[in-house]
Coordinates of C-alpha atoms in Angstrom, one line a residue:
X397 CA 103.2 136.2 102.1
X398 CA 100.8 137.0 105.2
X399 CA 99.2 139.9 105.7
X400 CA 98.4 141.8 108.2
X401 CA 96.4 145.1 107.7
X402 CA 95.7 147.7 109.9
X403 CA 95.1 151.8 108.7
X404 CA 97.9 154.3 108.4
X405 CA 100.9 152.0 108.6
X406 CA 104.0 151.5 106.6
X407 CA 105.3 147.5 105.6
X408 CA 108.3 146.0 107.4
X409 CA 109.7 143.0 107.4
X410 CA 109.6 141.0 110.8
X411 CA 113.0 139.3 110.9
X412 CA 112.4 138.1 114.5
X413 CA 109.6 136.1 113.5
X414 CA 111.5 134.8 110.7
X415 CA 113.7 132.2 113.2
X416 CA 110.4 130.0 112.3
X417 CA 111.4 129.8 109.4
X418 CA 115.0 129.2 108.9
X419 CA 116.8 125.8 108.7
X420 CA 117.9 124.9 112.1
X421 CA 121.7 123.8 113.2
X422 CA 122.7 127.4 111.6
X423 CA 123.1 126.1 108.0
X424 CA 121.3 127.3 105.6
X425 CA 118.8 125.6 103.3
X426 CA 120.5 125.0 99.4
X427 CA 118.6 126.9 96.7
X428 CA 118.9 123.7 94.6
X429 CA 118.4 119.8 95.3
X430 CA 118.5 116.0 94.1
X431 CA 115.1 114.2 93.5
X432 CA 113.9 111.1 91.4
X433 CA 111.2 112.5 88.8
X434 CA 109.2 110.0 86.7
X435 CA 109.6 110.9 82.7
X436 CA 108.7 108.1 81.1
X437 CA 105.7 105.4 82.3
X438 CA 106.9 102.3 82.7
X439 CA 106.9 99.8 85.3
X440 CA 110.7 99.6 84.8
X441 CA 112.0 102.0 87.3
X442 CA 115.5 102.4 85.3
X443 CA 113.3 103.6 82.3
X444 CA 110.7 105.4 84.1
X445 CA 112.9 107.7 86.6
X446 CA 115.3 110.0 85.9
X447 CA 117.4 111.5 88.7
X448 CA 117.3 115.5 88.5
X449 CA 120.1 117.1 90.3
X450 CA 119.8 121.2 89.9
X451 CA 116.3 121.1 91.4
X452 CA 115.1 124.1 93.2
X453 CA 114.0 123.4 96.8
X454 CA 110.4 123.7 97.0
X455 CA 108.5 126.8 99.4
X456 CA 106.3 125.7 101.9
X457 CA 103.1 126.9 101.9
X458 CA 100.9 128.4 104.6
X459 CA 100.2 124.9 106.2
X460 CA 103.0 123.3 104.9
X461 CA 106.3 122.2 106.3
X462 CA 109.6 121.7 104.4
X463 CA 111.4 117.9 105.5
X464 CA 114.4 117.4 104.9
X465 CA 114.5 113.7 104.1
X466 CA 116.8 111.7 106.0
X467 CA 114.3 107.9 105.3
X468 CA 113.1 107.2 101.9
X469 CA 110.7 103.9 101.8
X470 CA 110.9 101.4 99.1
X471 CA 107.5 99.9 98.5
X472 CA 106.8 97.3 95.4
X473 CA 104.1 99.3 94.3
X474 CA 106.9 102.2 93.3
X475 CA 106.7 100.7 90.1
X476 CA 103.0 100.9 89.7
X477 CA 103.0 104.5 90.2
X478 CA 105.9 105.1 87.8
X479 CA 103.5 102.6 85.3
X480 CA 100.3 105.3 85.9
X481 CA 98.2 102.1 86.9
X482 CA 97.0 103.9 90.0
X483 CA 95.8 107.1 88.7
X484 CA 95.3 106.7 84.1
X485 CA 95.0 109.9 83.7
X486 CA 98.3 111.2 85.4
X487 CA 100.7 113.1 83.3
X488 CA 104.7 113.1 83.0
X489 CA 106.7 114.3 85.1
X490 CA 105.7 113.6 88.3
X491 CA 107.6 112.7 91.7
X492 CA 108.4 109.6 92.4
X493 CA 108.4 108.1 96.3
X494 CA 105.6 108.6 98.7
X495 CA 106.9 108.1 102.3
X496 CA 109.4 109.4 104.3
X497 CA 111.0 110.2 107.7
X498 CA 113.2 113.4 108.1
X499 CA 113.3 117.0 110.1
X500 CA 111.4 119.9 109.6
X501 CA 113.7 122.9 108.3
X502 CA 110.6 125.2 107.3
X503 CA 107.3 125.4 107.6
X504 CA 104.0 128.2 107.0
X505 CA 102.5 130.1 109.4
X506 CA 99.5 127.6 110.1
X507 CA 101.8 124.6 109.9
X508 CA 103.7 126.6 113.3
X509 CA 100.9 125.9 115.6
X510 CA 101.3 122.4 115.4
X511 CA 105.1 122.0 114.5
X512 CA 108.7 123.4 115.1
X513 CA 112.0 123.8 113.2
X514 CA 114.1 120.6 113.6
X515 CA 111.0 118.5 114.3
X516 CA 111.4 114.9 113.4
X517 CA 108.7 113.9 111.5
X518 CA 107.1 110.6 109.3
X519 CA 104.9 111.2 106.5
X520 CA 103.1 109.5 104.0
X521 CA 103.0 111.9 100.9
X522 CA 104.2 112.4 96.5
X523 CA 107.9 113.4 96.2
X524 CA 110.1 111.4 99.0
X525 CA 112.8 110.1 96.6
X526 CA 113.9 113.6 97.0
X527 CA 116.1 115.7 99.1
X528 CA 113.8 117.7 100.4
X529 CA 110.3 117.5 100.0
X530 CA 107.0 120.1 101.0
X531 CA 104.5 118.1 103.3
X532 CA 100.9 119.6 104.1
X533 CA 100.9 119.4 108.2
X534 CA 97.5 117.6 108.7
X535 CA 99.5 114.8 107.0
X536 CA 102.9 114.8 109.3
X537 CA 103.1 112.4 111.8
X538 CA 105.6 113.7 114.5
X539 CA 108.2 111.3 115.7
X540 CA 110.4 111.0 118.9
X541 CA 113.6 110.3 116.7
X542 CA 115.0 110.1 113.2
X543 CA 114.9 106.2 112.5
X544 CA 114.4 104.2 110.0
X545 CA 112.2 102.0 112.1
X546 CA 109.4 104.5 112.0
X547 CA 109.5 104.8 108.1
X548 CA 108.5 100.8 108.0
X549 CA 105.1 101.2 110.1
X550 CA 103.7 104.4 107.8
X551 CA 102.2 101.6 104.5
X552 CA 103.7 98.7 105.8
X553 CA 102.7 98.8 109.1
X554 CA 99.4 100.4 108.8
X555 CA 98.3 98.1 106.1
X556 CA 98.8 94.7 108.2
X557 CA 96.8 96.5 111.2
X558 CA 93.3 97.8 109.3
X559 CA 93.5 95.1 107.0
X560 CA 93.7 92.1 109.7
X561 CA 91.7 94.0 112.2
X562 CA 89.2 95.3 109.6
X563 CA 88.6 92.3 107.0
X564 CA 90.8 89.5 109.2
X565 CA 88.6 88.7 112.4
X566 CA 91.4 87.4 113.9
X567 CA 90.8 85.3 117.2
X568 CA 92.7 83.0 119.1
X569 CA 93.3 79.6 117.7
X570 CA 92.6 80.8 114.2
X571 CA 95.4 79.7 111.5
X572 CA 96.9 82.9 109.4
X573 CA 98.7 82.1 106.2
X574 CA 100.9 85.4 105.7
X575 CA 102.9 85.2 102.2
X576 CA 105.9 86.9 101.4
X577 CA 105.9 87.0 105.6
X578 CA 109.4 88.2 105.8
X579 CA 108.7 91.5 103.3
X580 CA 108.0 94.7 104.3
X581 CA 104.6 94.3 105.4
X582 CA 104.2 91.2 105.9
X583 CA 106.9 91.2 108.9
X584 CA 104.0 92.7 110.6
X585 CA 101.1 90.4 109.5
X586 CA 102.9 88.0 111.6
X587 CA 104.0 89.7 114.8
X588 CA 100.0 91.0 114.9
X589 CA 98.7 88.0 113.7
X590 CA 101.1 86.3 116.6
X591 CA 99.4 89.4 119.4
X592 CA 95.9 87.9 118.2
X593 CA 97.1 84.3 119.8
X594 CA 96.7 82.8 116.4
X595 CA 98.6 80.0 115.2
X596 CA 100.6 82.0 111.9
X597 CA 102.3 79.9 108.7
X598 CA 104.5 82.5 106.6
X599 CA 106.1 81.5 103.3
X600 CA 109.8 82.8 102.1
X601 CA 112.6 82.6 100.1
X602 CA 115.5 81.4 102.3
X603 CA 116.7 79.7 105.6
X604 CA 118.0 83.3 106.7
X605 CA 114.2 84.5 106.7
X606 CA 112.7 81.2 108.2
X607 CA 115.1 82.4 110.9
X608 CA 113.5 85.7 111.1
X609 CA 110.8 84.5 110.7
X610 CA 110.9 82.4 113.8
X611 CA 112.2 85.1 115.8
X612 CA 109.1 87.4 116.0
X613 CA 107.1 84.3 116.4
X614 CA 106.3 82.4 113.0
X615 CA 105.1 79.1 113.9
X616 CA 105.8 77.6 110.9
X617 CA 107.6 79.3 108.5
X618 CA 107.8 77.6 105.0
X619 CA 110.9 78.4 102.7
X620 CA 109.1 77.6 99.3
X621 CA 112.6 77.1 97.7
X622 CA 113.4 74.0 99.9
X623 CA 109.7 72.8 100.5
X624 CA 106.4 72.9 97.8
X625 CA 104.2 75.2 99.6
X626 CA 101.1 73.2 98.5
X627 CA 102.1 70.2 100.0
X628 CA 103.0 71.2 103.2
X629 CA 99.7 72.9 103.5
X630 CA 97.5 70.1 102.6
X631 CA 99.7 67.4 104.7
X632 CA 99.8 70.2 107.9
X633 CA 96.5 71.4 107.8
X634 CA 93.9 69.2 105.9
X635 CA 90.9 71.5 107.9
X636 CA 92.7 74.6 106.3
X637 CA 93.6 78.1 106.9
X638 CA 91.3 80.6 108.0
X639 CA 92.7 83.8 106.6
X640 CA 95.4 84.5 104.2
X641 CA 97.4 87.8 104.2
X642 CA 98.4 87.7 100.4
X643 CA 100.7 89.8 98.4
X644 CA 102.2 87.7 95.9
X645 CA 99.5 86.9 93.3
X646 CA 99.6 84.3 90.5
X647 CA 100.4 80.6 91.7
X648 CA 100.8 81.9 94.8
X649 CA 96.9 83.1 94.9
X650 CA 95.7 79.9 93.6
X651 CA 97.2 77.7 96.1
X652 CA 96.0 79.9 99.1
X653 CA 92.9 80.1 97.8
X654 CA 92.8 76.4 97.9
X655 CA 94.0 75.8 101.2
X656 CA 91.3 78.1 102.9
X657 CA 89.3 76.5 105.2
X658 CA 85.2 76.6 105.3
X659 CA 84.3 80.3 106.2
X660 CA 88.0 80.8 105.4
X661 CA 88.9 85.0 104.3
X662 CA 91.3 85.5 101.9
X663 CA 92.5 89.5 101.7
X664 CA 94.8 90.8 99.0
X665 CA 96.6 92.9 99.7
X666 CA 98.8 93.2 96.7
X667 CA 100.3 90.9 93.7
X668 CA 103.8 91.8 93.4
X669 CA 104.6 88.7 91.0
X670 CA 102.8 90.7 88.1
X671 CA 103.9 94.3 88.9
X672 CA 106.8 93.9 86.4
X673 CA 104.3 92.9 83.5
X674 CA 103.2 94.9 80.8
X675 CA 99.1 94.6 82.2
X676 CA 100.7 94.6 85.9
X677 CA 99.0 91.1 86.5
X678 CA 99.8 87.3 87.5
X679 CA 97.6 84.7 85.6
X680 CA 95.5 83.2 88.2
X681 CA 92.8 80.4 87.9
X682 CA 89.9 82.8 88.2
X683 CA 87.3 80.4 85.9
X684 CA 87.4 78.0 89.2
X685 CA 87.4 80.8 91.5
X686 CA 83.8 80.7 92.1
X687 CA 83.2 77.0 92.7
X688 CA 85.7 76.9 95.1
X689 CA 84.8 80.3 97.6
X690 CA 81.2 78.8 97.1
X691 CA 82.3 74.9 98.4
X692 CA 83.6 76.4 101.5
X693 CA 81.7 79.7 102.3
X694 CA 84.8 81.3 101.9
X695 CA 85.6 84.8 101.1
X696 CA 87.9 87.3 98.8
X697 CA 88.7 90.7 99.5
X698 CA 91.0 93.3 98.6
X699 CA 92.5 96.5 100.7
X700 CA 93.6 99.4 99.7
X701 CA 95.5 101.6 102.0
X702 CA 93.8 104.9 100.4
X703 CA 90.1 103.6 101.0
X704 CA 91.3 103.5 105.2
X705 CA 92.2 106.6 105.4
X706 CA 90.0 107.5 108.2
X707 CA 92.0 104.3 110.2
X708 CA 95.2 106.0 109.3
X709 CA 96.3 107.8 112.1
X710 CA 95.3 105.9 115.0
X711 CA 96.4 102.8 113.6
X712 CA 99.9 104.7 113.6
X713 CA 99.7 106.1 117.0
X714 CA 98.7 102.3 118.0
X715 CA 101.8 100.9 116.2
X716 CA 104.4 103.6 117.4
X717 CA 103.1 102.7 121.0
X718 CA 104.1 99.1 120.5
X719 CA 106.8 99.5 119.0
X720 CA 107.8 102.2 121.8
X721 CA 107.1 99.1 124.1
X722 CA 108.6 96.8 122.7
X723 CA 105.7 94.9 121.0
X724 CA 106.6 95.4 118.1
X725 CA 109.6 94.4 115.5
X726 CA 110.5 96.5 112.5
X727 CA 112.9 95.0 110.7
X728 CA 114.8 97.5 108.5
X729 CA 116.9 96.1 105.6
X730 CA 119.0 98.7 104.2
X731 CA 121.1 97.1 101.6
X732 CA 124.1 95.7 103.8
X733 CA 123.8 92.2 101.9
X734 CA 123.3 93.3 98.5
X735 CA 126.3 93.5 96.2
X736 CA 126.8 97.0 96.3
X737 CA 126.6 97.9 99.9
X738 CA 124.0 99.9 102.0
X739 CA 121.4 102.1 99.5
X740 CA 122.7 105.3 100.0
X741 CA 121.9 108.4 98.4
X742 CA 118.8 108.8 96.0
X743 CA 120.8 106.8 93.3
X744 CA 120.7 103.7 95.2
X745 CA 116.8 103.5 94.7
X746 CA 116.9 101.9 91.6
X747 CA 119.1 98.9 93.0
X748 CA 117.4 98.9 95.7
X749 CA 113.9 98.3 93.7
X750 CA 115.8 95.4 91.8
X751 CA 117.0 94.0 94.7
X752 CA 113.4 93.9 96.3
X753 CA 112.3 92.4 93.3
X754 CA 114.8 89.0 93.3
X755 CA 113.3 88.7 96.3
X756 CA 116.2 89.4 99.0
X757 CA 115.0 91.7 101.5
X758 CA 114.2 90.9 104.9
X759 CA 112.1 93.7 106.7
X760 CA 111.3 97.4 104.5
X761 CA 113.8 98.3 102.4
X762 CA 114.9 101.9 103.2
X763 CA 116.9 104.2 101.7
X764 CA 119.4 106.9 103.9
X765 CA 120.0 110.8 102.9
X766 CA 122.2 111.5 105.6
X767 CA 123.5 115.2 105.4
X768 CA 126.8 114.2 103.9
X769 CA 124.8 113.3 100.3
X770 CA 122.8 116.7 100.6
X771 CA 124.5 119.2 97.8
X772 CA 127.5 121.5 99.0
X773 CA 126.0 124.7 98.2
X774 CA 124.1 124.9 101.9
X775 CA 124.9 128.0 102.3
X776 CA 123.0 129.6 99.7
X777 CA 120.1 129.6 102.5
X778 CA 116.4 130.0 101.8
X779 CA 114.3 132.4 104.3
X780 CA 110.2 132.3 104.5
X781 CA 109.6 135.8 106.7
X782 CA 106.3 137.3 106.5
X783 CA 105.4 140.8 105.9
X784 CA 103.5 142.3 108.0
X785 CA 102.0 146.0 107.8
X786 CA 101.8 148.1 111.1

């Protein structure tokens, strides 16, 4: 509660300034919610998570807000937070998820300087497989509507910008290998890549994402299941690459590393083949690695998203302006082609995980919590009023 203290007065309650912080359309906020908790560490989702469904709804906090999730991102490294690998010394139960889009329904006293009730915000933060999540402020990113679209550009997004514009030195003419070009991220690699005037190569799994591919301006995708990868790259382009956006790992790794060209950068960006392993890793020919970056003064680097931090915001302001203009393609995939229909509800994220990981997404994969899946007991509503003392 805020405080306010002056002498010789009695404490009220200040209803009227309580309309901050109400849930807005006149329902009221449900004292109890659905979220995805991780119990077990595993880098098996379906072992690690276990769907709570009499959760209380969390209180924002001074400079908090309180979104009501309507976008849930799936990411492949989901699985490497529910395996520990990113933090060893994190303890069970934790939230799972960690980027969102939805509308502000409460928010603190700080947070209301910055931010309204039935603001539509994007945020990159623990605890988005959930209904309803609290998000500090100086982390919200507001947004015009509540689309999936702006849910792919918050890791996605962001990490194709810093990492080519840091690590890439992208200039015309330059060749850009982009693997796994028609994922999540690396949709991006190749529509930025494509800005720069470069000439990009992007590998896939199907004709149906050579097709995509082509459309926001691949110039030669490869589908690896009706072509060998390696061959096409040494017959295409004997003088090599000169940068590789990878995020597969294993064979994958060692081919681009060989097809770099002299002064050729390589940046990893992930290794999702291993992810599902016990160590989280893809063999890879590292006992040659050496030689070969020294034969062509080429280059290896990882990136991080949580080392750019600093780059974070304006590399989304810069993205939401493209895509505002039309730059800028986000291809959303939310399930429409997979067996069981659209991922819908916070129980589809585990199918929705599988089905990233055989590989048949095109674009982010994103799951909806439309108001229909929220629980029925909205009327049990939550108010935040401050106390004040006159």
């Amino acid at each position: 509660m805020q405080r306010l203290a002056l002498a010789g007065t009695r404490a009220i309650v200040d209803m009227s300034y309580a309309r901050h912080f109400l849930d807005f359309q006149g329902s009221g906020i449900p004292s109890a919610m659905q979220k995805l908790v991780v119990t077990r560490l595993s880098p098996n989702f379906r072992e690690a998570a276990t769907l709570l469904r009499d959760c209380p709804v969390p209180l924002p906090g001074d400079g908090d807000l309180l979104v009501r999730n309507r976008f849930a991102g799936v990411n492949a490294s989901d699985i490497n937070y529910s395996a520990g690998r990113y933090d060893p010394s994190v303890k069970t139960p934790f939230d799972a998820g960690f980027e969102g889009v939805g509308e502000v329904v409460a928010l603190g006293l700080s947070a209301s300087a910055a931010f309204t009730v039935g603001q539509a915000v994007a945020y990159v933060a623990p605890g988005s497989f959930a209904e309803y999540t609290v998000v500090p402020a100086r982390v919200a990113i507001p947004v015009p509507a509540l689309k999936p679209e702006y849910l792919t550009l918050l890791v996605s997004g962001t990490t194709a910008y810093i990492s080519l514009k840091e690590l890439g030195g992208l200039s015309e003419g330059k060749k850009v290998l982009v693997t796994a070009a028609a994922g999540g991220t690396g949709q991006f690699a190749v529509q930025l890549a494509k800005k720069a005037k470069c000439h990009v190569i992007g590998t896939c799994s199907s004709a149906e994402k050579s097709a995509f591919l082509k459309s926001v301006g691949c110039d030669r995708p490869i589908n690896y299941n009706a072509e060998h990868v390696g061959a096409v790259l040494r017959q295409e382009y004997p003088q090599g690459v000169d940068v590789v956006y990878e995020s597969v790992g294993g064979a994958t790794f060692d081919l681009a590393v060989d097809a770099l060209a002299t002064r050729g950068r390589l940046i990893v960006i992930g290794f999702v083949s291993g992810y599902q392993t016990p160590t989280g890793l893809s063999p890879v020919k590292a006992a040659t690695l050496p030689a070969k970056l020294l034969k062509k003064s080429a280059s290896v680097q990882g990136f991080f998203l949580n080392h750019y931090l600093p780059e974070f915001r304006g590399a989304m302001d810069h993205l939401l302006k493209m895509y505002a203009g039309g730059e800028l393609v986000c291809e959303v995939d939310t399930g429409i082609l997979s067996t069981e229909g659209r991922f819908i509800g916070l129980e589809s994220v585990f199918r929705a995980i599988d089905y990233m990981y055989m590989r048949k997404n095109t674009g982010k994969i994103v799951i909806e919590l439309p108001p229909s899946v929220n629980r029925k007991d909205r009327n049990h509503c939550l108010c935040f009023p401050v106390q004040f003392n006159y």
